[in-house]
Short mmCIF file of C-alpha atoms in Angstrom, two decimals:
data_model
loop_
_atom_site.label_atom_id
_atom_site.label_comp_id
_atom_site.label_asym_id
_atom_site.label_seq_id
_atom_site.Cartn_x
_atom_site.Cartn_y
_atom_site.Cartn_z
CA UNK A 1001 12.03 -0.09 23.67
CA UNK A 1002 11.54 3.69 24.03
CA UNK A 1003 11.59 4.44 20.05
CA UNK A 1004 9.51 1.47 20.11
CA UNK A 1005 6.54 2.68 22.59
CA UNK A 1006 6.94 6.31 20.62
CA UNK A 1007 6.35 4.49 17.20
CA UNK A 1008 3.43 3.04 18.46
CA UNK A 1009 1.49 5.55 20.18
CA UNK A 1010 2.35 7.90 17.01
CA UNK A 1011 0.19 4.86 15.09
CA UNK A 1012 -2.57 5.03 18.05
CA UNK A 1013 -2.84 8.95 18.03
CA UNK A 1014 -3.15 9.14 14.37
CA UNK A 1015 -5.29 6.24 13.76
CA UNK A 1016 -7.85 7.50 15.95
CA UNK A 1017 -7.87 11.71 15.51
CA UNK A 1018 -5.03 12.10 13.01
CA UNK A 1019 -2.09 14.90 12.42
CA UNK A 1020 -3.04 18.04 10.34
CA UNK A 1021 -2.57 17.71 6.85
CA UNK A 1022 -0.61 20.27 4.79
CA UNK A 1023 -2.37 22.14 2.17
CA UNK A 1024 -3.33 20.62 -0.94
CA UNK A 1025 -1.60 22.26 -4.00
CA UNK A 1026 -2.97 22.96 -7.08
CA UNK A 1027 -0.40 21.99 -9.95
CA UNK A 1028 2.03 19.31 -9.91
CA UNK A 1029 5.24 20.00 -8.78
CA UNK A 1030 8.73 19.10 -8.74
CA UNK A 1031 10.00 17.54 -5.28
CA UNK A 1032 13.77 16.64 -4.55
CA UNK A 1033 13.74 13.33 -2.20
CA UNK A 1034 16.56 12.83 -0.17
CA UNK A 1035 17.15 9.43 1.53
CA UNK A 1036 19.35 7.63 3.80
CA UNK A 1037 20.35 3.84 3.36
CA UNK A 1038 17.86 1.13 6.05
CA UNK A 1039 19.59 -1.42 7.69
CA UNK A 1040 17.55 -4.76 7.12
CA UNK A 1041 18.52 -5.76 10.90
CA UNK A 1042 19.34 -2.82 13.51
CA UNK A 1043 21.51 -5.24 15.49
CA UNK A 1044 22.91 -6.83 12.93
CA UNK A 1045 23.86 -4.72 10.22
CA UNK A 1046 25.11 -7.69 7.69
CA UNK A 1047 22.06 -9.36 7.86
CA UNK A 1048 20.45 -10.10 4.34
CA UNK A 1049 17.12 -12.44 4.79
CA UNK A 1050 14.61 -12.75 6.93
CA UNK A 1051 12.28 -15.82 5.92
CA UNK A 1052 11.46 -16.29 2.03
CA UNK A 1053 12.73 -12.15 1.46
CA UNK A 1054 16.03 -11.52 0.49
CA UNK A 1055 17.35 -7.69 1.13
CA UNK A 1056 17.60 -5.95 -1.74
CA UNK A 1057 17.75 -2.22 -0.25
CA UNK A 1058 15.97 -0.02 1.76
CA UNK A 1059 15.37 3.90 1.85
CA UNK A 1060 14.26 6.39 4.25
CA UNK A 1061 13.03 9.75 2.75
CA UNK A 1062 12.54 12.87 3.17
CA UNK A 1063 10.78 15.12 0.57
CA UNK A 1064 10.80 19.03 -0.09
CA UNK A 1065 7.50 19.50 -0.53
CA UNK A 1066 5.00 19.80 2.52
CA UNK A 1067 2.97 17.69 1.35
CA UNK A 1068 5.50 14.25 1.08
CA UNK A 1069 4.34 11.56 3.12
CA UNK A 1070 1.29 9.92 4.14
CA UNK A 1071 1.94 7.18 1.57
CA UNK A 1072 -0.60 4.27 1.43
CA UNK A 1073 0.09 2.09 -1.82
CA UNK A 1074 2.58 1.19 -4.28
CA UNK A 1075 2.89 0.68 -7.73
CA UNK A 1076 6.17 0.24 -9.86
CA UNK A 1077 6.30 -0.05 -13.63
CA UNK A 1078 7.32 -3.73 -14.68
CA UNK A 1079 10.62 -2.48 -16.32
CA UNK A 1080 11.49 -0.67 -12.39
CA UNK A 1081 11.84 2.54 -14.36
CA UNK A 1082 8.71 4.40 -12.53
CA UNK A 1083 7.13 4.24 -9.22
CA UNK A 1084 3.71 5.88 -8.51
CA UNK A 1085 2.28 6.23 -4.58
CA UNK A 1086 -0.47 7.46 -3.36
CA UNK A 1087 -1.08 9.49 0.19
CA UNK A 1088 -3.97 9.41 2.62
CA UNK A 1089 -4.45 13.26 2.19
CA UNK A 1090 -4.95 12.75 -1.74
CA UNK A 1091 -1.46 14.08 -3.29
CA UNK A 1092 0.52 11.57 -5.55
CA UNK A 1093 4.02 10.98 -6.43
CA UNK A 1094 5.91 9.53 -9.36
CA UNK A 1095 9.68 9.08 -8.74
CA UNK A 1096 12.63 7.09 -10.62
CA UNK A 1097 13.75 4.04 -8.57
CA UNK A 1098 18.09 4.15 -8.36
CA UNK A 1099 20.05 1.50 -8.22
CA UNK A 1100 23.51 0.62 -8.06
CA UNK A 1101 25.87 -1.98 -9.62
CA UNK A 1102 24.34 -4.92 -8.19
CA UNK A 1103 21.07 -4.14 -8.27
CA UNK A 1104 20.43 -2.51 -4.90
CA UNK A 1105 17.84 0.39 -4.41
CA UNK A 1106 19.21 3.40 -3.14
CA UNK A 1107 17.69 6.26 -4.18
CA UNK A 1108 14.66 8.10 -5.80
CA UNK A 1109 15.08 10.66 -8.62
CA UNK A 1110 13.24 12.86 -11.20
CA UNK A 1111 9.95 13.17 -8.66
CA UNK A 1112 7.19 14.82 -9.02
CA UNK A 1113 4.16 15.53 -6.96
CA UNK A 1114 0.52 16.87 -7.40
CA UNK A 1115 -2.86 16.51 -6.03
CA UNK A 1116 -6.04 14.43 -7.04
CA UNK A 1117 -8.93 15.72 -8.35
CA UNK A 1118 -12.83 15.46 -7.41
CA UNK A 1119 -15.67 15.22 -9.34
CA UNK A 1120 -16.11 19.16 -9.93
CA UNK A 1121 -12.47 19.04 -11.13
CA UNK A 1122 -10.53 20.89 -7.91
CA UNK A 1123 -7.83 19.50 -6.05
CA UNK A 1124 -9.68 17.40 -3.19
CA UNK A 1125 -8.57 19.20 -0.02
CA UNK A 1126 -10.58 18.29 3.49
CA UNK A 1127 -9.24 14.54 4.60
CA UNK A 1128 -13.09 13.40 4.99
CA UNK A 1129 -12.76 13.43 0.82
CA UNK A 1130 -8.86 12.88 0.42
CA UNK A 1131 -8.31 9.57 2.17
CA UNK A 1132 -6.62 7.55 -0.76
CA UNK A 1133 -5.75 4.11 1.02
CA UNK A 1134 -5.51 2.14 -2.16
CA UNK A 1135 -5.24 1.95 -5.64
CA UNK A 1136 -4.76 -0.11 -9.05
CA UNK A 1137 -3.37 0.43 -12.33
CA UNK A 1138 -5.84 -0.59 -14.63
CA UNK A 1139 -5.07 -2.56 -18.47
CA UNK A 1140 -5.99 1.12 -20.21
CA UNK A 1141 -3.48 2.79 -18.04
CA UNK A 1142 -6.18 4.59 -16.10
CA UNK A 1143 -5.75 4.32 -12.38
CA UNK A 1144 -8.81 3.03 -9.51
CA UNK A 1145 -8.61 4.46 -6.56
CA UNK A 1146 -10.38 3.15 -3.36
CA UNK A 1147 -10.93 6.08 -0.75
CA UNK A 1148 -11.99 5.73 3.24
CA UNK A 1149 -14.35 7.66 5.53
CA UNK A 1150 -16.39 7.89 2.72
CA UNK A 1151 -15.64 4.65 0.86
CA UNK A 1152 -16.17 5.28 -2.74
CA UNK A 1153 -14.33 4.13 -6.12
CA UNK A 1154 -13.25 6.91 -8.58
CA UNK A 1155 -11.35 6.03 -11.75
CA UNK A 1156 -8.67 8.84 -12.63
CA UNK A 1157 -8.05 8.35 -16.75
CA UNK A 1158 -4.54 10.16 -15.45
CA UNK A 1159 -3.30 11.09 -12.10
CA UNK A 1160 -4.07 15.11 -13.23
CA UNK A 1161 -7.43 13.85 -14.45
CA UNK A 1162 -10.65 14.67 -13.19
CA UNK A 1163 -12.69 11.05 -12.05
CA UNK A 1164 -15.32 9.21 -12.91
CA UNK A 1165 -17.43 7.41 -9.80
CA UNK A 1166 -17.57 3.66 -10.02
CA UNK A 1167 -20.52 1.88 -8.33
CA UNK A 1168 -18.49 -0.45 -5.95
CA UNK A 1169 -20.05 -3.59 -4.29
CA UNK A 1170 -23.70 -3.06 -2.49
CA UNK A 1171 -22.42 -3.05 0.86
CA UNK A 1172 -18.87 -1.02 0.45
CA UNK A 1173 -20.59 1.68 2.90
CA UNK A 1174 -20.91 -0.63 5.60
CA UNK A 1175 -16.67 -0.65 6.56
CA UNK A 1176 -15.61 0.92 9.60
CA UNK A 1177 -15.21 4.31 8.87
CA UNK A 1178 -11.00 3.95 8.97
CA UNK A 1179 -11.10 0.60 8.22
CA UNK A 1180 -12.42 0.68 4.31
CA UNK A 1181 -10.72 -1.28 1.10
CA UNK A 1182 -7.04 -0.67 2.14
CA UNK A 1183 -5.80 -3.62 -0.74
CA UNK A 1184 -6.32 -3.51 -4.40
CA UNK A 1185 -5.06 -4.59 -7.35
CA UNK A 1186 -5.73 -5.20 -11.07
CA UNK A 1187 -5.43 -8.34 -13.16
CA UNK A 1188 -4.71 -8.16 -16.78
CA UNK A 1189 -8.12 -8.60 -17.83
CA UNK A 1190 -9.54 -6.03 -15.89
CA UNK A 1191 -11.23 -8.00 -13.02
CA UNK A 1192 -10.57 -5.59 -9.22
CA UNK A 1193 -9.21 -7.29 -6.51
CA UNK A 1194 -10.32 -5.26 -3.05
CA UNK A 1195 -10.24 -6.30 0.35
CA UNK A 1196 -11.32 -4.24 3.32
CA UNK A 1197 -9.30 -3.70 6.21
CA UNK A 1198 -11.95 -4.10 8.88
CA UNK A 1199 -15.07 -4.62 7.55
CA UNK A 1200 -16.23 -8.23 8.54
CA UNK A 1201 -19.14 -10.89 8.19
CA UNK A 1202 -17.74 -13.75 10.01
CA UNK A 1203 -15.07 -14.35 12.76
CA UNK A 1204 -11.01 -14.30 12.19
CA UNK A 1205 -11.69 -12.83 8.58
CA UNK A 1206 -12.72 -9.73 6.75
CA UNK A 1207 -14.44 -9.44 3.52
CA UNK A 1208 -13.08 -8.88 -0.16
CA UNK A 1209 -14.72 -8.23 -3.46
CA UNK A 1210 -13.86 -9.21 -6.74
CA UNK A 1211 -15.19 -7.29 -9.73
CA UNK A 1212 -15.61 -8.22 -13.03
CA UNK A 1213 -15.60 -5.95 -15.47
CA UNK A 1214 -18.70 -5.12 -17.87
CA UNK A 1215 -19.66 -2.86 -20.28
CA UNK A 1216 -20.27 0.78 -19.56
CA UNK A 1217 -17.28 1.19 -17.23
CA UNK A 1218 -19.65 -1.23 -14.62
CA UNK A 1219 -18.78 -4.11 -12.12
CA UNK A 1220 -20.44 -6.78 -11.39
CA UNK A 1221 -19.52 -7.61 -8.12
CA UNK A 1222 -18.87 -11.05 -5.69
CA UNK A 1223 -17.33 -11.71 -2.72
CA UNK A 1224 -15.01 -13.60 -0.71
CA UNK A 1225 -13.43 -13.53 2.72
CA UNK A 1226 -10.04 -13.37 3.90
CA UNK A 1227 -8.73 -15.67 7.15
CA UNK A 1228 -7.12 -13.26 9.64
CA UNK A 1229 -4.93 -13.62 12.50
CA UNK A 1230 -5.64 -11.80 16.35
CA UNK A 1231 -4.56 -8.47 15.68
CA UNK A 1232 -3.43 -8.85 12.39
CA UNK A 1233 -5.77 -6.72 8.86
CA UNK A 1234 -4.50 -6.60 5.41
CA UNK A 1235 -3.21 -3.64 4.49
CA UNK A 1236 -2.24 -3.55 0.72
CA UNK A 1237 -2.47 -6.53 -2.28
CA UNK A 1238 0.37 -6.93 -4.92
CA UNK A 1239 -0.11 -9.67 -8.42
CA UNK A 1240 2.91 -11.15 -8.50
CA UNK A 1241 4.83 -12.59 -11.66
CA UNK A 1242 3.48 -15.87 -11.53
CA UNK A 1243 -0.29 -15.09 -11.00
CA UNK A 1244 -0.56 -15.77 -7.03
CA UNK A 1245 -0.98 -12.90 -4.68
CA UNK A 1246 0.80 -11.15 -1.93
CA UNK A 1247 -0.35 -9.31 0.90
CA UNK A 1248 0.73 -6.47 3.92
CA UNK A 1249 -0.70 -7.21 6.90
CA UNK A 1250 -0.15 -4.88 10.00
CA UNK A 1251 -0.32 -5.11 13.74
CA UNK A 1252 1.13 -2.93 16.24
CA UNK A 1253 0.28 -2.34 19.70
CA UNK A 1254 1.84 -0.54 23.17
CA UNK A 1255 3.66 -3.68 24.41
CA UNK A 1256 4.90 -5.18 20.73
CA UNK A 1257 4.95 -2.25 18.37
CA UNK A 1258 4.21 -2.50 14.68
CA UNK A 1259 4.47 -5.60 12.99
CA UNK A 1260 4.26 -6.73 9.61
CA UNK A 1261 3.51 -9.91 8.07
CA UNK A 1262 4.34 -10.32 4.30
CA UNK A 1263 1.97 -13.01 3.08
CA UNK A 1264 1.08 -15.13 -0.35
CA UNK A 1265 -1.51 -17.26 -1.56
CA UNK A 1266 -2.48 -19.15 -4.87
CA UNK A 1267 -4.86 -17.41 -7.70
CA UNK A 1268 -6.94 -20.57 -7.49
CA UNK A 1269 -7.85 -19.74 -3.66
CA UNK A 1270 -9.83 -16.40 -4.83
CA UNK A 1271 -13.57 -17.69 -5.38
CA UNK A 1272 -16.48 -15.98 -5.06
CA UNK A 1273 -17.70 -17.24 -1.53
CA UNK A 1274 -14.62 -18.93 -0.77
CA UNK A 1275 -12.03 -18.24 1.88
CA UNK A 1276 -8.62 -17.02 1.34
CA UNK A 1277 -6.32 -18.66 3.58
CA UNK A 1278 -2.73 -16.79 3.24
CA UNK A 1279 0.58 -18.06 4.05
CA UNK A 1280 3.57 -16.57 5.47
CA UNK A 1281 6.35 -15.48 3.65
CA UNK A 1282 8.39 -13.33 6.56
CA UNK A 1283 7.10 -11.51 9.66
CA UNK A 1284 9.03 -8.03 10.10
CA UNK A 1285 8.85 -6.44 13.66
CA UNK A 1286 12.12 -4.90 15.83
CA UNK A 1287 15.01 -4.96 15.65
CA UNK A 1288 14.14 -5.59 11.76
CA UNK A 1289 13.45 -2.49 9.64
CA UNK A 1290 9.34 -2.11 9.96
CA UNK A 1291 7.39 0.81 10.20
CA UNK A 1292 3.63 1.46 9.47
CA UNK A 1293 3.67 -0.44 5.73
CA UNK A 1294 0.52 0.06 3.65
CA UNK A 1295 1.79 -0.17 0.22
CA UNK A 1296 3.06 -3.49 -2.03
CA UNK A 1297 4.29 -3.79 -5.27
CA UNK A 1298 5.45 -6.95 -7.40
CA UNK A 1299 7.90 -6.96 -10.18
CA UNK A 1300 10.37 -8.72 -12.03
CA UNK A 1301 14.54 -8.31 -11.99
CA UNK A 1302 17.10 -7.96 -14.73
CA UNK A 1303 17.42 -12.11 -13.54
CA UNK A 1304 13.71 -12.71 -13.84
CA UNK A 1305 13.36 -12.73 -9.72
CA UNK A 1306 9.99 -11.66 -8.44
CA UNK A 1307 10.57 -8.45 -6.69
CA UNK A 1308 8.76 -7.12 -3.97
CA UNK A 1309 8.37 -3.51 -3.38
CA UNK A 1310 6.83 -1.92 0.35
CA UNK A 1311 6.31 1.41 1.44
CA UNK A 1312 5.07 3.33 4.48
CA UNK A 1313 2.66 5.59 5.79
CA UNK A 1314 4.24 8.37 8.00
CA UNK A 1315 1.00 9.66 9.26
CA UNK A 1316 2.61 13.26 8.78
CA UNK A 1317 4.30 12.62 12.02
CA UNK A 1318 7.64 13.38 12.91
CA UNK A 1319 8.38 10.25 14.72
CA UNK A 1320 7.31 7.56 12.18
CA UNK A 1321 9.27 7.54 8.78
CA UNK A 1322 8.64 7.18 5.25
CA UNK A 1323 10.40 4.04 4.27
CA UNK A 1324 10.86 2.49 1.23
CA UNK A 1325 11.86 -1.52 1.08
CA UNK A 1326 13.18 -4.13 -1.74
CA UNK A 1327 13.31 -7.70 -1.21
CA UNK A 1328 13.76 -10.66 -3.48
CA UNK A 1329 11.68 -13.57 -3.03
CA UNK A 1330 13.56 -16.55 -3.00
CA UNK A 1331 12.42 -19.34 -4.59
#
């Protein structure tokens, strides 16, 4: 309960002033991660599911640079050969996912870490411009990346690239200013996939955009709303194999801690105007392995299993973790 009421005032005190960032740096950079195997279940240590997820490993890292951590989305190549995250102060990483014999994730190799760029071309450095909460590999290979405080769109041609603005929907500047597009994704023919963390119209839901793509680089823009949960805002968005969608949402407070729910719903749900009405696919909170997720990723196994990848956000705080999760979704 202790490490529990420490977890979660670490999320409180850095949700509402934040922990000073380390210094951007200029040029990428090699970074050595070392890690430590998760337990799915603290108190039991043999335990392999926990409802439709099926452990498949867990990490918790450590990096050499000063600026490892802070990581607030996901993306892993579909062969599992290369996985690219993003942090809330603007630096990225691109590491080589381990595994062992049977398929179990334990490590990270061959990393590498730099800084994003702004518009003039310089590594972004105050947090007001830096906040990278999501982002989305687009069909060209270029990258979208959604930023809060101020909530803008910029789309990096390369992670060392200098971006290009994108107009996002009319009324992106009205989110909370910590509570901006936290989920995106990227479908195969371009169309965006955002949904704010806070920023609502109606009760019990919070608003999402889809974007079309036109010419020019341009969106045209629609949206939808997303049925929440007390307490509960989604946190990152993942395609998965078959078309449908997963989701992060995240809860914590002083009594319960952090809490995660891992959620799905059908591609036919996502109308303009219409409501997105999730289900649940597992709820991590203690004594299971949770910490403050933001990140999601969806692949496919050597056995054609839909993979799902989570990672967390550390806040730069030496009492939260940077944890990296695999589960299988059973069928």
């Amino acid at each position: 309960m202790a490490n529990r009421f420490l977890l979660t005032l670490c999320l409180l005190v850095a949700a509402c002033a934040g922990v000073s960032p380390p210094p951007a740096v200029a040029q990428e950079q090699p970074v050595t991660i070392e890690s430590s195997a998760l337990t799915l279940k603290i108190d039991e240590p043999k335990a392999t599911r926990v409802g439709r997820l099926v452990w498949r490993g867990g990490l918790e890292m450590r990096g050499s640079l000063r600026i490892f951590g802070g990581l607030s989305d996901l993306h892993v190549t579909p062969d599992n050969r290369t996985l690219t995250s993003i942090s809330d102060e603007g630096s990225w990483l691109v590491a080589t996912p381990r595994f062992d014999a049977n398929g179990t994730l334990v490590g990270l190799g061959d990393a590498r870490m730099g800084q994003l760029r702004g518009l003039d071309g310089k590594p972004i450095e105050s947090k007001a411009e830096a906040d990278a909460e999501a982002f989305a590999r687009l069909p060209d290979g270029s990258w979208l990346v959604a930023f809060e405080r101020r909530h803008r769109l910029w789309r990096y041609p390369s992670l060392t690239a200098t971006p290009l603005p994108i107009e996002g929907p009319a009324d992106i500047g009205r989110q909370p200013g910590n509570g901006g597009i936290e989920s995106l994704t990227a479908l195969a023919d371009g169309t965006v996939i955002a949904i704010s963390e806070e920023y609502s119209r109606q009760p019990e839901t919070v608003v999402g955009w889809i974007g079309k793509p036109e010419a020019g680089g341009r969106y045209a823009w629609s949206s939808f709303s997303y049925a929440t949960i007390p307490d509960y805002k989604p946190t990152a968005l993942a395609v998965l194999p078959d078309g449908s969608f997963a989701t992060l949402e995240r809860a914590f407070d002083m009594v319960r801690g952090v809490r995660i729910r891992v959620m799905r719903f059908d591609a036919a749900q996502l109308k303009p105007d219409a409501t997105v009405k999730p289900e649940e696919l597992a709820r991590l909170a203690s004594p299971y392995a949770v910490d403050n997720l933001e990140g999601l990723a969806a692949t496919r196994g050597a056995k054609g299993e839909t993979l799902l990848w989570l990672i967390s956000d550390d806040n730069f705080n030496p009492l939260q973790r940077n944890i990296l999760m695999l589960f299988e979704l059973a069928r």
